[in-house]
Short mmCIF file of N, CA, C and O in Angstrom, two decimals:
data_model
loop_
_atom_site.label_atom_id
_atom_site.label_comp_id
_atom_site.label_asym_id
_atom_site.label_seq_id
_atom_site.Cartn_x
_atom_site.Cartn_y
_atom_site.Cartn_z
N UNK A 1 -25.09 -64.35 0.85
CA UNK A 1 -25.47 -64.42 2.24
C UNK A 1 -24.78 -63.28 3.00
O UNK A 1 -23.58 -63.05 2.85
N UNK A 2 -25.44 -62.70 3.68
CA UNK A 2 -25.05 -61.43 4.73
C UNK A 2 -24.34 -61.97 5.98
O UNK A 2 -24.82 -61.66 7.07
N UNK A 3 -23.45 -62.61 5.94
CA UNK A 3 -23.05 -63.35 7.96
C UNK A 3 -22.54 -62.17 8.56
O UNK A 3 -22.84 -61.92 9.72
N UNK A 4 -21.62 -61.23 7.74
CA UNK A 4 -21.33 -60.20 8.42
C UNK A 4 -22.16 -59.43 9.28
O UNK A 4 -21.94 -59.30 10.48
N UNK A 5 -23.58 -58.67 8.40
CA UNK A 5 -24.59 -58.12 9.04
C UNK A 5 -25.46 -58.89 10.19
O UNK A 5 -26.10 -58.59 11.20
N UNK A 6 -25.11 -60.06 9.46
CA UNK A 6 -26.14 -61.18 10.78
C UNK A 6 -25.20 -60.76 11.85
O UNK A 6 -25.66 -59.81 12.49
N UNK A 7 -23.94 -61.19 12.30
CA UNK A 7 -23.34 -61.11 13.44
C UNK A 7 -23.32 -59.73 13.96
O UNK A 7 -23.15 -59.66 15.18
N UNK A 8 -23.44 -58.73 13.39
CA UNK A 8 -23.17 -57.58 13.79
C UNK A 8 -24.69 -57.37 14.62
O UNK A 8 -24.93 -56.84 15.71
N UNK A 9 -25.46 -57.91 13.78
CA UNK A 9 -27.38 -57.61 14.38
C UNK A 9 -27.18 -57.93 16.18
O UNK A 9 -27.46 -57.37 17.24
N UNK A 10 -26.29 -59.63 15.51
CA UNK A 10 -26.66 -60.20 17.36
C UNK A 10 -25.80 -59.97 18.14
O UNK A 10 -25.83 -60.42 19.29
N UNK A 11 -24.78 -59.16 17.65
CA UNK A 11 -23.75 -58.64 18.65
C UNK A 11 -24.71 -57.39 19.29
O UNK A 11 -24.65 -57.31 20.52
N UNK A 12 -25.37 -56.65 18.79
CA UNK A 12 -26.12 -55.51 18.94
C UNK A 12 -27.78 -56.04 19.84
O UNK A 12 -28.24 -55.63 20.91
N UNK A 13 -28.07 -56.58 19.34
CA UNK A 13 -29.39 -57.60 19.94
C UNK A 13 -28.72 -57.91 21.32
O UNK A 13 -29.48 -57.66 22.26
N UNK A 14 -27.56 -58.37 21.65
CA UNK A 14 -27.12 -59.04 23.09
C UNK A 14 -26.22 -57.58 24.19
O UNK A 14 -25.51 -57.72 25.18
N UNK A 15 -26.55 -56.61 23.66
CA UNK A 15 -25.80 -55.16 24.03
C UNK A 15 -24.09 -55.70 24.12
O UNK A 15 -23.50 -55.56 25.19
N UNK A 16 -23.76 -55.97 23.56
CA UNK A 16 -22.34 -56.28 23.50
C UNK A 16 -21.02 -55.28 22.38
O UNK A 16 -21.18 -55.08 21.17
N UNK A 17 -20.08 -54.91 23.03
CA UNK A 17 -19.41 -54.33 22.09
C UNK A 17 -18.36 -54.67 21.22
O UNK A 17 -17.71 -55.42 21.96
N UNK A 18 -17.91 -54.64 20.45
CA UNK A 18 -16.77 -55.16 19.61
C UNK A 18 -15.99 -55.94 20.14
O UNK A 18 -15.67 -57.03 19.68
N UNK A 19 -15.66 -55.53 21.02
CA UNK A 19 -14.71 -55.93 22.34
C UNK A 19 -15.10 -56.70 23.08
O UNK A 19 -14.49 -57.76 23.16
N UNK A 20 -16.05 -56.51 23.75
CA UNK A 20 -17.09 -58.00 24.70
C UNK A 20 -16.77 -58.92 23.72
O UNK A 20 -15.95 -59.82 23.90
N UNK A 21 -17.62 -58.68 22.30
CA UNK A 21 -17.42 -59.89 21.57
C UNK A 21 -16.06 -60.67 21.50
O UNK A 21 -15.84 -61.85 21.78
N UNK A 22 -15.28 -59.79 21.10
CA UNK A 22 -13.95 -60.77 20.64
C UNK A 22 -13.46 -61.46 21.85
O UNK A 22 -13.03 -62.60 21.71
N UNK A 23 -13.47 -60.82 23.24
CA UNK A 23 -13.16 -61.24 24.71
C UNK A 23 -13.71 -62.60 24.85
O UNK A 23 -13.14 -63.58 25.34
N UNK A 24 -14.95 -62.53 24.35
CA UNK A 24 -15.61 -64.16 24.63
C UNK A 24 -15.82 -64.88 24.29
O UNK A 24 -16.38 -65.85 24.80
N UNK A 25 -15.26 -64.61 22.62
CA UNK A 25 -14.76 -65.28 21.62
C UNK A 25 -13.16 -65.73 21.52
O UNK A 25 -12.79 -66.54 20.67
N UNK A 26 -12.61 -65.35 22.10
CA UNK A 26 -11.14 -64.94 22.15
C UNK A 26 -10.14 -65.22 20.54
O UNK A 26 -9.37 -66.05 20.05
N UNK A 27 -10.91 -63.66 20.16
CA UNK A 27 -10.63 -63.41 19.05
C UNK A 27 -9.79 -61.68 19.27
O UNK A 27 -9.49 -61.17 20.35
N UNK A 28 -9.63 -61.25 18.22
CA UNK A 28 -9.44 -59.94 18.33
C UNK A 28 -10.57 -59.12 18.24
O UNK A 28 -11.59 -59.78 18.04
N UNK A 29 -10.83 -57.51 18.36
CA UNK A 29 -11.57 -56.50 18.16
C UNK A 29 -11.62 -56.43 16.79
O UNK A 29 -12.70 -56.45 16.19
N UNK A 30 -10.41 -56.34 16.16
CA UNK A 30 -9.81 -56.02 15.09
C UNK A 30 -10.90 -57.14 13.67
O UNK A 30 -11.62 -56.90 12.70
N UNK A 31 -10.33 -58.41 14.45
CA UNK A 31 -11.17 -59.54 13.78
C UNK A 31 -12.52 -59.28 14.00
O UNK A 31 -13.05 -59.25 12.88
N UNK A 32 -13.31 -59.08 14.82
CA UNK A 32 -14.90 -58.74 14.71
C UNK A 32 -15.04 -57.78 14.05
O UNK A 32 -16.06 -57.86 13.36
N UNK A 33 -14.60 -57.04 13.94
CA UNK A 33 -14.60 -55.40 13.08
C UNK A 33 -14.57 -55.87 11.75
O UNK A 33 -15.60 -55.62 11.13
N UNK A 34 -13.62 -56.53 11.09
CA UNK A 34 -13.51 -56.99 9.98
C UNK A 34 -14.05 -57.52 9.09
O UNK A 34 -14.11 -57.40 7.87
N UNK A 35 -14.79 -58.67 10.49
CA UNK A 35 -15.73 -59.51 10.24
C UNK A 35 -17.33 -58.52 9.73
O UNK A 35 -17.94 -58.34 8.67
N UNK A 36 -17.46 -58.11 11.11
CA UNK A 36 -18.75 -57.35 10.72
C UNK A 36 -18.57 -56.25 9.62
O UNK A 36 -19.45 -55.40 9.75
N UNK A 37 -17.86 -56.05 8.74
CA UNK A 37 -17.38 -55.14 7.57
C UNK A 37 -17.04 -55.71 6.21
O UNK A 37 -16.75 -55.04 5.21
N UNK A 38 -17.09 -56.94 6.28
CA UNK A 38 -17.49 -57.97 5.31
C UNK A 38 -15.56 -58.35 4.64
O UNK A 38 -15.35 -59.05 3.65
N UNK A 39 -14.97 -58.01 5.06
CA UNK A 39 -13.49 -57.69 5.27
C UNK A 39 -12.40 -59.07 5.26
O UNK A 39 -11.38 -59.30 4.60
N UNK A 40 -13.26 -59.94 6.46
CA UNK A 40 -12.73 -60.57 6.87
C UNK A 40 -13.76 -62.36 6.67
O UNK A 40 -14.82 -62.38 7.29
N UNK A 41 -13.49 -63.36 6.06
CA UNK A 41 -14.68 -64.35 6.31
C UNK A 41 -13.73 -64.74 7.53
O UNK A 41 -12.51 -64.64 7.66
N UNK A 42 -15.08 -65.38 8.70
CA UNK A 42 -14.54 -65.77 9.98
C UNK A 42 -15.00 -67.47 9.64
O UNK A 42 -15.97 -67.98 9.07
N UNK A 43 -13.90 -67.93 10.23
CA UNK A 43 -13.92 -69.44 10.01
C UNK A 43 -15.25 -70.35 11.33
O UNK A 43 -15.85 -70.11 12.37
N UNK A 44 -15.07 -71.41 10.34
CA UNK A 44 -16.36 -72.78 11.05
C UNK A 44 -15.95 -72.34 12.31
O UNK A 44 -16.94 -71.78 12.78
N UNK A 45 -14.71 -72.28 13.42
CA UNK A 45 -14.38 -72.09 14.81
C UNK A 45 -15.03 -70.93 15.15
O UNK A 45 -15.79 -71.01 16.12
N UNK A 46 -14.88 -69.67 14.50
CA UNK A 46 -15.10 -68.40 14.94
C UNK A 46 -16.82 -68.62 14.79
O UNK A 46 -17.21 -69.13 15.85
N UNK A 47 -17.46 -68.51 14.25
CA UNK A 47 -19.11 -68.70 13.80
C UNK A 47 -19.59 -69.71 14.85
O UNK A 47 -20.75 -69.51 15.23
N UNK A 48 -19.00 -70.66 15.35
CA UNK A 48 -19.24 -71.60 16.20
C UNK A 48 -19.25 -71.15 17.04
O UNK A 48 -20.29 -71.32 17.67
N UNK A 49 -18.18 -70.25 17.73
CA UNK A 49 -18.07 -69.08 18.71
C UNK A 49 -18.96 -68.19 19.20
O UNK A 49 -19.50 -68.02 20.29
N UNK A 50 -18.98 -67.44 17.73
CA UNK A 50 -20.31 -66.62 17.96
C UNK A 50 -21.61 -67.21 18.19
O UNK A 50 -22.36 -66.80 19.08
N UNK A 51 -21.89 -68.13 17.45
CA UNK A 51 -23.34 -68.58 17.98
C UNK A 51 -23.36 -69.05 19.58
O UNK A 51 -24.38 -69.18 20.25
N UNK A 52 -21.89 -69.30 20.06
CA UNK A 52 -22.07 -70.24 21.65
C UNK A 52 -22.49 -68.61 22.29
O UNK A 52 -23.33 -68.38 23.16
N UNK A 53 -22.04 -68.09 21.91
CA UNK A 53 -21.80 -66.60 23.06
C UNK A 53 -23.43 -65.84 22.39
O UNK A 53 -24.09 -64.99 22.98
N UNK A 54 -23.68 -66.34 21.32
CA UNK A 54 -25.29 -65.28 21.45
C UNK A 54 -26.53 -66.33 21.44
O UNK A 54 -27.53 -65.98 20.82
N UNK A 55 -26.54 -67.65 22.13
CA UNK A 55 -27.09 -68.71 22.18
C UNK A 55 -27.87 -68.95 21.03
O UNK A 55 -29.09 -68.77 21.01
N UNK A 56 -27.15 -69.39 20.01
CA UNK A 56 -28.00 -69.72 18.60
C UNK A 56 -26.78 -71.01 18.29
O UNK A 56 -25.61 -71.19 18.66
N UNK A 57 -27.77 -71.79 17.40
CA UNK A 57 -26.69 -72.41 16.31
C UNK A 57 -25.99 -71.18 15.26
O UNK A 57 -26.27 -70.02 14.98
N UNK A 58 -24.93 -72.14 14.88
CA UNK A 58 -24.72 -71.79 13.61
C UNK A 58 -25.66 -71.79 12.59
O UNK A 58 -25.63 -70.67 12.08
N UNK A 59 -26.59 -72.59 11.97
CA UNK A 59 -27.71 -72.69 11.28
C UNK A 59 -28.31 -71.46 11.59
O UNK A 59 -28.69 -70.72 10.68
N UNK A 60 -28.41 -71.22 12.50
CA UNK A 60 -29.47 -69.88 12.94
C UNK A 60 -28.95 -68.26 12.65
O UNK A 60 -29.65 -67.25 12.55
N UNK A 61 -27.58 -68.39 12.58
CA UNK A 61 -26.46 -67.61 11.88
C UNK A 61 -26.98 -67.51 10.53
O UNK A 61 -27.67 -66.55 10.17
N UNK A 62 -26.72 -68.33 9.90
CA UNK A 62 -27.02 -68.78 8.43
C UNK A 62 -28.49 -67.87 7.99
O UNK A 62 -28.60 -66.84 7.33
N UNK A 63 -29.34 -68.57 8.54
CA UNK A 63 -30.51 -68.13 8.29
C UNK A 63 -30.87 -67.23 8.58
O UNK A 63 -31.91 -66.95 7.98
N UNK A 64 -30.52 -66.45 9.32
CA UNK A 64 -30.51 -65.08 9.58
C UNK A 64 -29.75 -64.25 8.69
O UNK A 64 -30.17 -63.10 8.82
N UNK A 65 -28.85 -64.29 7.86
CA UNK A 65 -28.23 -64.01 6.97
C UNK A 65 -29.10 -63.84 6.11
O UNK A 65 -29.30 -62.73 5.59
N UNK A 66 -29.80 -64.95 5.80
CA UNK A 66 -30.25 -65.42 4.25
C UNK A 66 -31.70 -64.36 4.13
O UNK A 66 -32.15 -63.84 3.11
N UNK A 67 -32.09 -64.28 5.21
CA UNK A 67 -33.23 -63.17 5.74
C UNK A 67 -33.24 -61.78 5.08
O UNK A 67 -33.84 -61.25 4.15
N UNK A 68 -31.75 -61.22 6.53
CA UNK A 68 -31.44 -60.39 5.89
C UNK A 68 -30.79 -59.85 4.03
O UNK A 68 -30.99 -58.86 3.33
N UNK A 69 -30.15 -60.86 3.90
CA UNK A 69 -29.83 -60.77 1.86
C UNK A 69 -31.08 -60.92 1.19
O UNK A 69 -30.91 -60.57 0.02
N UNK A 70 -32.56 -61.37 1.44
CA UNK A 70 -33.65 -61.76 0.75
C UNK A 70 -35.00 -61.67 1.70
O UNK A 70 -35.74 -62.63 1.90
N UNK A 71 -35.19 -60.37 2.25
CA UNK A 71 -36.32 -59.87 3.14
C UNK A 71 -37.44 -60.39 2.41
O UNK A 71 -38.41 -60.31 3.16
N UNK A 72 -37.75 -60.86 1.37
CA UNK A 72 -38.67 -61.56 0.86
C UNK A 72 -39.19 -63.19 1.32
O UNK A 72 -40.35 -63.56 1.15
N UNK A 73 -38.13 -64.07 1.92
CA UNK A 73 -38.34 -64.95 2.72
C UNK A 73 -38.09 -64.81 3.61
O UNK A 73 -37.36 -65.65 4.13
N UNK A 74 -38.52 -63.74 4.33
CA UNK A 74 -38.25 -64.39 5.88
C UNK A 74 -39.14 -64.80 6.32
O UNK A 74 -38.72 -65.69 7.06
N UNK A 75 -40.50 -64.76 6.42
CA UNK A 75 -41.70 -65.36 6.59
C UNK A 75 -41.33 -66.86 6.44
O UNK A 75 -41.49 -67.48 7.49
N UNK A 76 -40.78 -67.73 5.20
CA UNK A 76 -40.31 -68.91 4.90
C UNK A 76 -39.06 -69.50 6.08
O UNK A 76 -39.10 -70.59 6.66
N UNK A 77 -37.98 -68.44 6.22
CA UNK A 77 -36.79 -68.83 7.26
C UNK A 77 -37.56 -68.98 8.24
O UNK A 77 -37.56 -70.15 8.65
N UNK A 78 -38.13 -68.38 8.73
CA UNK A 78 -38.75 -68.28 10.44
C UNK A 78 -39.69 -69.35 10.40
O UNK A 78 -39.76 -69.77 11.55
N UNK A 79 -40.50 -70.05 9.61
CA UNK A 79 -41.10 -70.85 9.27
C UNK A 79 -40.32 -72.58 9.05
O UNK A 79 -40.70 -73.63 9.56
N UNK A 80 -39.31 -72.38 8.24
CA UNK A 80 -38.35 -73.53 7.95
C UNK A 80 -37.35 -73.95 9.50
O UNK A 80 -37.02 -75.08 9.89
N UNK A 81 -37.11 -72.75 10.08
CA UNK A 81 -35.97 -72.67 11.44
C UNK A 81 -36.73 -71.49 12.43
O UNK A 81 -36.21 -70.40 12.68
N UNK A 82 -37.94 -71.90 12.90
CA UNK A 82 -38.54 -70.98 13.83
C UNK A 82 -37.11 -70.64 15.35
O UNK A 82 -36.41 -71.51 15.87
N UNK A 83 -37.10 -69.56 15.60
CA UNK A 83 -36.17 -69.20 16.27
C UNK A 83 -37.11 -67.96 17.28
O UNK A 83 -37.54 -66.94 16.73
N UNK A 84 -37.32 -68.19 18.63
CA UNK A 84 -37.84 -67.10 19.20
C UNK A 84 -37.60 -65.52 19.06
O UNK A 84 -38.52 -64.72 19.20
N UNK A 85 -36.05 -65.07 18.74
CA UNK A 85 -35.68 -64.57 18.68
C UNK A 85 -34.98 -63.71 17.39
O UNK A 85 -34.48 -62.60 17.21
N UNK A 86 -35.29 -65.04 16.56
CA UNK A 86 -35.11 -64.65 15.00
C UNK A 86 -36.03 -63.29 13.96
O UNK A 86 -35.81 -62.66 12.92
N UNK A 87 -37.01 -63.35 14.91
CA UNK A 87 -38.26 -62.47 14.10
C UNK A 87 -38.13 -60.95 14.63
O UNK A 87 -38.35 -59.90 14.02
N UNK A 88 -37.61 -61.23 16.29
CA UNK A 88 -37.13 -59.57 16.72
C UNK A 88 -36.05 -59.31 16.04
O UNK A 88 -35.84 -58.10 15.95
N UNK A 89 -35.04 -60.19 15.38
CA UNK A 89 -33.73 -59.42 15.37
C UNK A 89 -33.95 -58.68 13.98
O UNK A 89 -33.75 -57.55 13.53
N UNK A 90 -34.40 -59.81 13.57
CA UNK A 90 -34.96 -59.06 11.58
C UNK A 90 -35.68 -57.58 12.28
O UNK A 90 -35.23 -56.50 11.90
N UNK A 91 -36.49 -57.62 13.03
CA UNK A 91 -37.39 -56.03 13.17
C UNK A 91 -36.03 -55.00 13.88
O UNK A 91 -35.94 -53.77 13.81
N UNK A 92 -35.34 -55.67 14.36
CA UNK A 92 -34.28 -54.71 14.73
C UNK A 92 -33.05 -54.04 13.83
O UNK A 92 -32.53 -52.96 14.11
N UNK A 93 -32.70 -54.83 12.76
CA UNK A 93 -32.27 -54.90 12.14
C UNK A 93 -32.11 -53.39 10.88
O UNK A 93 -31.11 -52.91 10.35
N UNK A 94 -33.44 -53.06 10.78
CA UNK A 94 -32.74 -51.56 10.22
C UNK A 94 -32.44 -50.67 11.51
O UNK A 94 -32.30 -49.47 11.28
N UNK A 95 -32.35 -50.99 12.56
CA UNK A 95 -31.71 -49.79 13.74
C UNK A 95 -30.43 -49.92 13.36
O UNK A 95 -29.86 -48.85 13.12
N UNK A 96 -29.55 -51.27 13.20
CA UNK A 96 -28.45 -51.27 13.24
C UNK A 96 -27.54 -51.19 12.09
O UNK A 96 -26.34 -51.47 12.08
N UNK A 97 -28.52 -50.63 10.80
CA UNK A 97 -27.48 -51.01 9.01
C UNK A 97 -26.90 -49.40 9.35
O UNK A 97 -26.11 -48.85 8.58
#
């Protein structure tokens, strides 16, 4: 599963910077950096975090992951966990690899 790249998509999807993020997460820069660099796994609190601050579940985290690691289902994810916003971020998604 990709969570790193997922979070990095919707940090980028919400114009937010490393820094916004961790501010409203009240995490470090350091820790999002890490995170989005595959560096660091961010715990059930932190992921909980992120989804409050880019209005998704966690599930929607997940599956957005699973998207991105297996572009072959996403038709199935978006289908299984329709998400308004799930289908732009996948199309956005090579702007930001």
């Amino acid at each position: 599963m990709n969570i790193p790249q997922a979070i990095k998509i919707l940090r980028k999807f919400h114009d937010m910077t490393q820094q916004d993020l961790a501010n409203k997460v009240g995490i470090t820069k350091s820790h999002v950096s890490e995170t989005e660099s595959g560096k660091k796994n961010p715990s059930m609190a932190t992921i909980q975090g992120y989804a409050h601050e880019f209005g998704v579940q966690p599930s929607e985290i997940v599956l957005l992951a699973e998207a991105i690691e297996n572009p072959n289902n996403i038709d199935s994810v978006i289908s299984v966990f329709p998400h308004p916003k799930i289908q732009a971020m996948l199309e956005l998604k090579n702007n930001f690899q």
